[in-house]
Short mmCIF file of C-alpha atoms and ligand atoms in Angstrom, two decimals:
data_model
loop_
_atom_site.label_atom_id
_atom_site.label_comp_id
_atom_site.label_asym_id
_atom_site.label_seq_id
_atom_site.Cartn_x
_atom_site.Cartn_y
_atom_site.Cartn_z
CA MET D 233 -340.71 30.03 189.87
CA SER D 234 -343.83 28.27 191.19
CA THR D 235 -344.47 28.18 194.93
CA PRO D 236 -345.74 24.79 196.09
CA THR D 237 -349.04 24.85 197.92
CA SER D 238 -350.54 22.38 200.38
CA ILE D 239 -353.43 20.05 199.54
CA VAL D 240 -355.77 21.90 201.94
CA PRO D 241 -354.63 25.53 201.91
CA GLY D 242 -355.33 27.39 205.15
CA ALA D 243 -356.01 24.19 207.15
CA GLU D 244 -353.66 25.19 209.97
CA GLU D 245 -355.14 28.66 210.33
CA ALA D 246 -358.65 27.15 210.57
CA ALA D 247 -357.86 24.84 213.52
CA PRO D 248 -354.57 26.01 215.07
CA GLU D 249 -355.01 24.09 218.34
CA PHE D 250 -355.27 20.75 216.55
CA TYR D 251 -352.10 21.39 214.56
CA GLU D 252 -350.26 22.52 217.68
CA LYS D 253 -351.10 19.15 219.25
CA LEU D 254 -349.58 17.47 216.19
CA ALA D 255 -346.50 19.67 216.38
CA ALA D 256 -346.01 18.71 220.03
CA GLN D 257 -345.84 15.07 218.84
CA HIS D 258 -343.36 15.98 216.07
CA VAL D 259 -345.71 15.08 213.27
CA ARG D 260 -347.20 17.05 210.41
CA ALA D 261 -350.44 16.40 208.60
CA LEU D 262 -349.67 15.41 205.01
CA TRP D 263 -352.43 17.69 203.72
CA THR D 264 -350.67 20.76 205.13
CA ILE D 265 -347.22 20.06 203.67
CA PRO D 266 -346.47 22.27 200.67
CA GLY D 267 -345.61 20.34 197.53
CA THR D 268 -346.98 16.90 198.52
CA MET D 269 -348.72 16.59 195.19
CA ALA D 270 -346.67 19.13 193.22
CA PRO D 271 -346.96 18.10 189.57
CA GLU D 272 -343.42 19.25 188.80
CA PRO D 273 -340.21 19.97 190.72
CA THR D 274 -340.05 23.37 192.37
CA LEU D 275 -337.32 25.40 190.70
CA ASP D 276 -335.69 26.47 193.94
CA GLU D 277 -332.15 26.99 192.60
CA VAL D 278 -331.17 29.69 190.14
CA PRO D 279 -328.90 29.77 187.10
CA PHE D 280 -325.72 31.74 187.69
CA VAL D 281 -322.44 32.46 185.88
CA TRP D 282 -319.11 32.72 187.71
CA HIS D 283 -316.69 34.82 185.67
CA ALA D 284 -312.96 34.07 185.51
CA LYS D 285 -312.21 37.79 185.10
CA ASP D 286 -313.78 38.43 188.52
CA LEU D 287 -312.58 35.32 190.36
CA TRP D 288 -309.06 34.70 189.11
CA PRO D 289 -307.81 38.02 190.58
CA LEU D 290 -309.36 36.94 193.91
CA LEU D 291 -307.47 33.64 193.71
CA GLU D 292 -304.29 35.65 193.14
CA GLU D 293 -305.16 37.81 196.12
CA ALA D 294 -305.75 34.69 198.23
CA ALA D 295 -302.32 33.46 197.14
CA THR D 296 -300.72 36.45 198.88
CA PHE D 297 -301.84 35.23 202.31
CA ILE D 298 -302.88 31.56 202.15
CA SER D 299 -300.89 28.56 200.98
CA PRO D 300 -302.31 25.18 199.96
CA GLU D 301 -300.19 23.64 202.72
CA ASP D 302 -302.10 25.75 205.29
CA ALA D 303 -305.48 25.77 203.59
CA GLU D 304 -305.44 22.12 202.44
CA ARG D 305 -306.60 23.53 199.08
CA ARG D 306 -306.58 27.09 197.71
CA ALA D 307 -310.03 26.65 196.24
CA LEU D 308 -313.05 28.92 195.86
CA ASN D 309 -316.32 26.96 195.93
CA ALA D 310 -319.23 28.48 194.01
CA SER D 311 -322.49 28.65 195.96
CA ASN D 312 -325.77 28.85 194.16
CA PRO D 313 -327.23 32.22 195.24
CA THR D 314 -330.06 30.25 196.89
CA ARG D 315 -327.77 27.98 198.93
CA ALA D 316 -325.20 28.31 201.71
CA PHE D 317 -323.09 25.60 200.05
CA GLY D 318 -323.31 23.87 196.70
CA THR D 319 -323.41 25.09 193.14
CA SER D 320 -326.46 22.87 192.80
CA HIS D 321 -328.08 20.63 195.41
CA ASN D 322 -325.73 17.74 194.45
CA LEU D 323 -322.63 19.39 192.99
CA VAL D 324 -320.07 21.95 194.01
CA ALA D 325 -317.74 23.54 191.48
CA GLY D 326 -315.04 26.16 191.78
CA TYR D 327 -311.59 27.30 190.82
CA GLN D 328 -308.41 26.08 192.47
CA MET D 329 -304.96 27.64 192.14
CA VAL D 330 -301.51 26.13 192.76
CA LEU D 331 -298.44 28.33 192.25
CA PRO D 332 -295.11 27.15 190.86
CA GLY D 333 -293.27 25.18 193.51
CA GLU D 334 -296.35 24.74 195.72
CA THR D 335 -297.90 21.43 196.70
CA ALA D 336 -301.35 20.57 198.03
CA PRO D 337 -301.01 17.67 200.47
CA ALA D 338 -302.46 14.22 199.84
CA HIS D 339 -305.83 13.32 201.27
CA ARG D 340 -308.76 11.14 200.36
CA HIS D 341 -312.48 11.36 200.95
CA THR D 342 -315.77 9.75 200.01
CA PRO D 343 -316.79 12.67 197.77
CA SER D 344 -315.47 12.32 194.21
CA ALA D 345 -313.93 15.04 192.09
CA ILE D 346 -313.26 15.86 188.49
CA ARG D 347 -310.72 18.52 187.49
CA LEU D 348 -310.81 20.44 184.25
CA MET D 349 -307.43 22.07 183.70
CA LEU D 350 -307.69 25.71 182.60
CA GLN D 351 -304.28 27.35 182.94
CA GLY D 352 -300.67 26.20 183.33
CA ALA D 353 -299.60 22.59 183.63
CA GLY D 354 -298.72 20.32 186.51
CA VAL D 355 -299.47 17.08 188.28
CA THR D 356 -302.35 15.62 190.22
CA THR D 357 -301.31 12.32 191.75
CA VAL D 358 -304.13 9.80 191.99
CA GLU D 359 -303.55 6.59 193.96
CA GLY D 360 -299.83 6.67 193.29
CA GLU D 361 -300.14 7.64 189.61
CA PRO D 362 -298.77 11.07 188.69
CA VAL D 363 -301.22 12.48 186.14
CA TRP D 364 -299.91 15.31 183.97
CA MET D 365 -302.57 18.00 183.42
CA GLU D 366 -302.71 20.55 180.61
CA ARG D 367 -305.43 22.91 179.45
CA GLY D 368 -308.66 21.10 178.66
CA ASP D 369 -307.59 17.81 180.25
CA LEU D 370 -310.13 16.07 182.46
CA VAL D 371 -308.59 14.36 185.49
CA LEU D 372 -310.53 12.18 187.90
CA THR D 373 -310.09 11.75 191.62
CA PRO D 374 -312.63 9.01 192.33
CA PRO D 375 -314.14 8.23 195.73
CA VAL D 376 -311.64 7.44 198.49
CA SER D 377 -308.58 7.75 196.23
CA TRP D 378 -305.49 9.48 197.58
CA HIS D 379 -304.86 12.68 195.67
CA ASP D 380 -302.43 15.57 195.88
CA HIS D 381 -301.40 18.37 193.55
CA ARG D 382 -297.84 19.35 192.62
CA HIS D 383 -296.54 22.19 190.51
CA PRO D 384 -293.23 21.71 188.73
CA GLY D 385 -293.95 24.39 186.08
CA ASP D 386 -293.64 28.17 185.93
CA THR D 387 -297.18 29.55 185.32
CA PRO D 388 -299.82 29.50 188.09
CA MET D 389 -302.06 26.46 187.59
CA ILE D 390 -305.78 27.08 187.72
CA TRP D 391 -308.39 24.41 187.19
CA LEU D 392 -312.08 23.83 187.72
CA ASP D 393 -312.95 21.44 190.54
CA GLY D 394 -316.29 19.64 190.33
CA LEU D 395 -317.37 17.49 193.26
CA ASP D 396 -320.43 15.67 194.59
CA VAL D 397 -319.93 17.01 198.14
CA PRO D 398 -323.50 18.32 198.67
CA PHE D 399 -324.91 14.94 197.64
CA VAL D 400 -322.52 12.93 199.81
CA ARG D 401 -323.10 15.19 202.81
CA GLY D 402 -326.84 14.92 202.21
CA GLN D 403 -326.47 11.15 202.61
CA HIS D 404 -324.48 11.68 205.84
CA ALA D 405 -321.66 9.79 204.15
CA GLN D 406 -318.77 12.22 204.11
CA PHE D 407 -315.54 10.75 205.45
CA ALA D 408 -312.11 12.29 204.89
CA GLU D 409 -308.58 11.53 205.99
CA GLU D 410 -305.14 13.03 205.56
CA TYR D 411 -302.24 11.11 204.15
CA PRO D 412 -299.88 9.98 206.89
CA GLY D 413 -297.52 12.83 207.74
CA ASP D 414 -299.69 15.35 205.85
CA GLN D 415 -297.40 15.01 202.83
CA LEU D 416 -297.43 14.16 199.18
CA GLN D 417 -298.17 10.51 198.53
CA GLU D 418 -295.64 8.00 197.37
CA LEU D 419 -295.47 7.59 193.59
CA THR D 420 -296.09 3.92 192.86
CA LYS D 421 -296.99 4.08 189.18
CA ALA D 422 -295.53 5.54 185.99
CA GLN D 423 -296.78 8.95 184.84
CA ASP D 424 -300.15 8.62 183.09
CA ALA D 425 -300.05 4.82 183.54
CA SER D 426 -303.85 4.56 183.40
CA VAL D 427 -303.89 6.39 180.04
CA ALA D 428 -301.47 3.82 178.64
CA ASP D 429 -303.57 0.96 180.04
CA TYR D 430 -307.10 2.17 179.31
CA GLY D 431 -306.95 5.33 177.22
CA VAL D 432 -306.58 4.26 173.60
CA GLY D 433 -309.77 2.28 173.03
CA LEU D 434 -308.13 -0.87 174.33
CA VAL D 435 -308.45 -2.30 177.81
CA PRO D 436 -306.23 -4.92 179.41
CA ALA D 437 -307.61 -8.38 178.56
CA HIS D 438 -309.12 -9.98 181.65
CA SER D 439 -308.86 -6.68 183.50
CA THR D 440 -309.21 -7.21 187.22
CA TRP D 441 -310.66 -3.71 187.76
CA THR D 442 -313.67 -4.05 190.06
CA LYS D 443 -314.40 -0.42 190.98
CA ARG D 444 -317.47 1.37 189.71
CA HIS D 445 -315.52 4.45 188.60
CA SER D 446 -313.40 4.69 185.47
CA PRO D 447 -309.94 3.09 185.63
CA LEU D 448 -308.71 5.93 183.40
CA ASN D 449 -307.53 8.92 185.43
CA LYS D 450 -307.11 11.36 182.54
CA TYR D 451 -308.97 12.24 179.34
CA ALA D 452 -306.53 14.50 177.47
CA TYR D 453 -307.91 17.44 175.48
CA SER D 454 -305.39 16.56 172.74
CA THR D 455 -307.53 13.46 172.09
CA THR D 456 -311.02 14.56 173.18
CA ARG D 457 -311.11 17.78 171.13
CA PRO D 458 -310.23 16.14 167.78
CA ALA D 459 -312.74 13.34 168.53
CA LEU D 460 -315.48 15.92 169.12
CA LEU D 461 -314.63 17.86 165.97
CA LYS D 462 -314.59 14.68 163.88
CA LEU D 463 -317.95 13.63 165.26
CA TRP D 464 -319.38 17.02 164.38
CA GLN D 465 -317.83 17.02 160.89
CA ASN D 466 -319.09 13.52 160.18
CA GLU D 467 -322.57 13.61 161.61
CA GLY D 468 -323.08 16.73 163.71
CA SER D 469 -325.63 19.39 162.99
CA PRO D 470 -324.28 22.50 161.25
CA VAL D 471 -326.40 24.64 163.58
CA SER D 472 -326.64 22.81 166.88
CA GLY D 473 -323.26 21.08 167.17
CA SER D 474 -322.40 17.81 168.86
CA THR D 475 -321.87 16.41 172.33
CA LEU D 476 -319.70 13.53 173.55
CA GLU D 477 -319.81 11.91 176.97
CA TYR D 478 -316.63 10.88 178.77
CA VAL D 479 -317.07 7.24 179.80
CA ASN D 480 -315.57 4.46 181.82
CA PRO D 481 -313.98 2.37 179.03
CA LEU D 482 -314.84 -0.90 180.79
CA SER D 483 -318.53 -0.26 181.38
CA GLY D 484 -319.48 2.52 178.96
CA GLY D 485 -321.00 4.21 182.01
CA PRO D 486 -320.22 7.55 183.64
CA VAL D 487 -316.65 8.36 184.69
CA ILE D 488 -317.62 8.41 188.38
CA PRO D 489 -320.65 6.77 190.03
CA THR D 490 -322.17 10.16 190.89
CA ILE D 491 -320.74 12.43 188.18
CA SER D 492 -321.00 12.29 184.39
CA SER D 493 -319.03 14.59 182.09
CA TYR D 494 -319.53 15.90 178.58
CA LEU D 495 -317.88 17.94 175.87
CA THR D 496 -320.05 20.02 173.54
CA TYR D 497 -319.07 21.74 170.31
CA ILE D 498 -321.24 24.53 168.92
CA PRO D 499 -320.21 26.22 165.67
CA GLU D 500 -320.09 30.03 165.65
CA SER D 501 -323.62 31.45 165.37
CA GLY D 502 -325.06 28.02 166.16
CA SER D 503 -327.07 27.09 169.23
CA SER D 504 -327.73 23.89 171.12
CA VAL D 505 -331.18 22.32 170.94
CA PRO D 506 -333.25 23.64 173.89
CA GLU D 507 -333.75 21.02 176.57
CA ARG D 508 -334.54 20.55 180.23
CA HIS D 509 -333.91 17.61 182.53
CA THR D 510 -334.11 16.70 186.17
CA PRO D 511 -330.34 16.35 186.70
CA SER D 512 -328.39 19.58 187.14
CA LYS D 513 -325.32 20.58 185.13
CA VAL D 514 -322.31 22.82 185.59
CA TYR D 515 -320.74 24.04 182.34
CA CYS D 516 -317.25 25.44 181.91
CA VAL D 517 -316.28 27.34 178.78
CA LEU D 518 -313.12 25.99 177.13
CA GLU D 519 -313.43 27.93 173.89
CA GLY D 520 -315.54 30.71 172.42
CA LYS D 521 -317.73 33.49 173.68
CA GLY D 522 -321.49 33.30 173.83
CA HIS D 523 -324.52 33.10 176.02
CA SER D 524 -327.11 30.70 177.32
CA ILE D 525 -330.82 31.29 177.54
CA ILE D 526 -332.02 29.63 180.73
CA GLU D 527 -335.74 29.84 181.50
CA GLY D 528 -335.97 32.84 179.19
CA GLN D 529 -333.08 34.80 180.76
CA ARG D 530 -329.80 35.55 179.04
CA TYR D 531 -326.49 34.62 180.71
CA ASP D 532 -323.28 35.75 178.96
CA TRP D 533 -320.10 33.74 179.18
CA GLU D 534 -316.56 33.61 177.81
CA GLU D 535 -313.51 31.41 178.12
CA ASN D 536 -312.92 29.88 181.56
CA ASP D 537 -316.27 31.07 183.00
CA PHE D 538 -318.52 28.42 184.49
CA PHE D 539 -322.25 28.40 185.06
CA VAL D 540 -324.94 26.24 186.59
CA VAL D 541 -328.08 24.99 184.87
CA PRO D 542 -330.30 23.86 187.75
CA SER D 543 -332.74 20.95 187.55
CA TRP D 544 -335.68 21.20 185.20
CA HIS D 545 -334.69 24.57 183.71
CA TRP D 546 -335.06 25.00 179.95
CA TYR D 547 -331.72 25.97 178.48
CA GLU D 548 -329.99 26.57 175.20
CA HIS D 549 -326.40 27.68 174.46
CA VAL D 550 -325.49 30.11 171.70
CA ALA D 551 -321.95 30.54 170.28
CA ASP D 552 -321.62 34.26 169.51
CA GLU D 553 -317.90 34.75 168.80
CA GLY D 554 -315.88 31.80 167.56
CA ASP D 555 -316.86 28.15 167.78
CA ALA D 556 -317.70 27.19 171.36
CA VAL D 557 -316.40 24.18 173.25
CA LEU D 558 -318.22 23.66 176.52
CA PHE D 559 -317.29 21.12 179.14
CA ALA D 560 -320.06 19.97 181.49
CA LEU D 561 -320.36 17.88 184.60
CA SER D 562 -323.67 16.56 185.88
CA ASP D 563 -325.25 14.61 188.73
CA TRP D 564 -327.10 12.59 186.05
CA PRO D 565 -325.83 9.18 187.32
CA ILE D 566 -327.45 9.83 190.72
CA TYR D 567 -330.87 10.00 189.06
CA GLU D 568 -330.50 7.05 186.73
CA PRO D 569 -330.76 3.97 189.02
CA PHE D 570 -333.92 5.38 190.59
CA ASP D 571 -335.70 6.18 187.31
CA LEU D 572 -335.65 9.88 188.17
CA VAL D 573 -334.22 11.11 184.87
CA ARG D 574 -336.73 13.10 182.88
CA ARG D 575 -335.55 14.94 179.81
CA GLU D 576 -337.46 16.99 177.30
CA VAL D 577 -336.17 18.50 174.09
CA ARG D 578 -337.96 21.42 172.49
CA ALA D 579 -338.86 21.04 168.85
CA ALA D 580 -336.73 23.11 166.46
CA GLY D 581 -338.08 26.60 165.89
CA ALA D 582 -340.20 26.60 169.05
CA GLY D 583 -337.90 29.10 170.81
CA ALA D 584 -336.40 28.82 174.30
C1 LIG Q 1865 -311.06 18.90 197.60
O1 LIG Q 1865 -310.59 17.84 198.27
C2 LIG Q 1865 -310.32 19.43 196.54
O2 LIG Q 1865 -308.61 17.79 196.66
C3 LIG Q 1865 -310.82 20.52 195.85
O3 LIG Q 1865 -308.33 19.42 195.29
C4 LIG Q 1865 -312.03 21.09 196.19
C5 LIG Q 1865 -314.02 21.16 197.58
C6 LIG Q 1865 -314.76 20.66 198.61
C7 LIG Q 1865 -314.29 19.57 199.34
C8 LIG Q 1865 -313.08 18.96 199.01
C9 LIG Q 1865 -308.99 18.84 196.14
C10 LIG Q 1865 -312.79 20.58 197.24
C11 LIG Q 1865 -312.31 19.47 197.96
#
């Protein structure tokens, strides 16, 4: 990790009285600010893996004394070891648990969320549409959409939440409100209505959808997994696998204005092509057991674990036992309109 230096190192020590006069005026001399001309981003966040085997028992323990009705959500947010809040500087991810019979009341907020269902089955209602969630399904709760969670089944539901809260708070743009009466919202649409309307490669002719986020609230694993496998069988690399991006079917763009999502398949003993990019990513393991090499360090993972690849860190994933299917969310769309995406791919055989 490189420490940024100032343009004139030691300037403040050489003339402390002058710089105190500046400080009294609430200004700083540009030539004393570390990183003004840093040639590359400072890698000030660290890779980290959160393990389901460690955290799911803690969710169960939380369930003995806190209900989603009282807590708003029974969710554990993963903090990058370098941060008080946020898995990366723009994203927060974590596990959420809802027990059979429980409900998490409706609310809406400017931060957006994606959910990746990991265990059990149940319903997230999004703007009046009950969305049925099963393992591997991706469900969206876009900005300022009413959402609540309900559990009609019999196995505890656990899913991965991924939100843009650190980014939105950084813009001083977080607003949140509770549904009137602090209840579940009214169901105004048929179950999975948006999947029927937008989820089969067809979109309603002359669609009146004007939002930036995807009109499709669910991307079912029963359709995404076979699509990924077919892609890999038809044109994927036998060693490095294949990746698909979840898109807004109307625009081809990311599912949510601030969050893109991906599904990666890596055959057993294969490894992804080493890359680094300015956006950060949070991966969640849907299938397989393996490890990632991030900036030369090894991070082991297995099913249901999630891990962060911070900005501008070289990384590569290796499937050790079984074929791996990795879900990922990223703050990539935040970088794109400002031409801040930089991505490099390491030539094959160069090592990570
Ligand atoms: C939130 O609203 C949910 O609605 C989950 O399920 C996790 C983490 C931070 C802020 C809001 C939810 C959250 C959250």
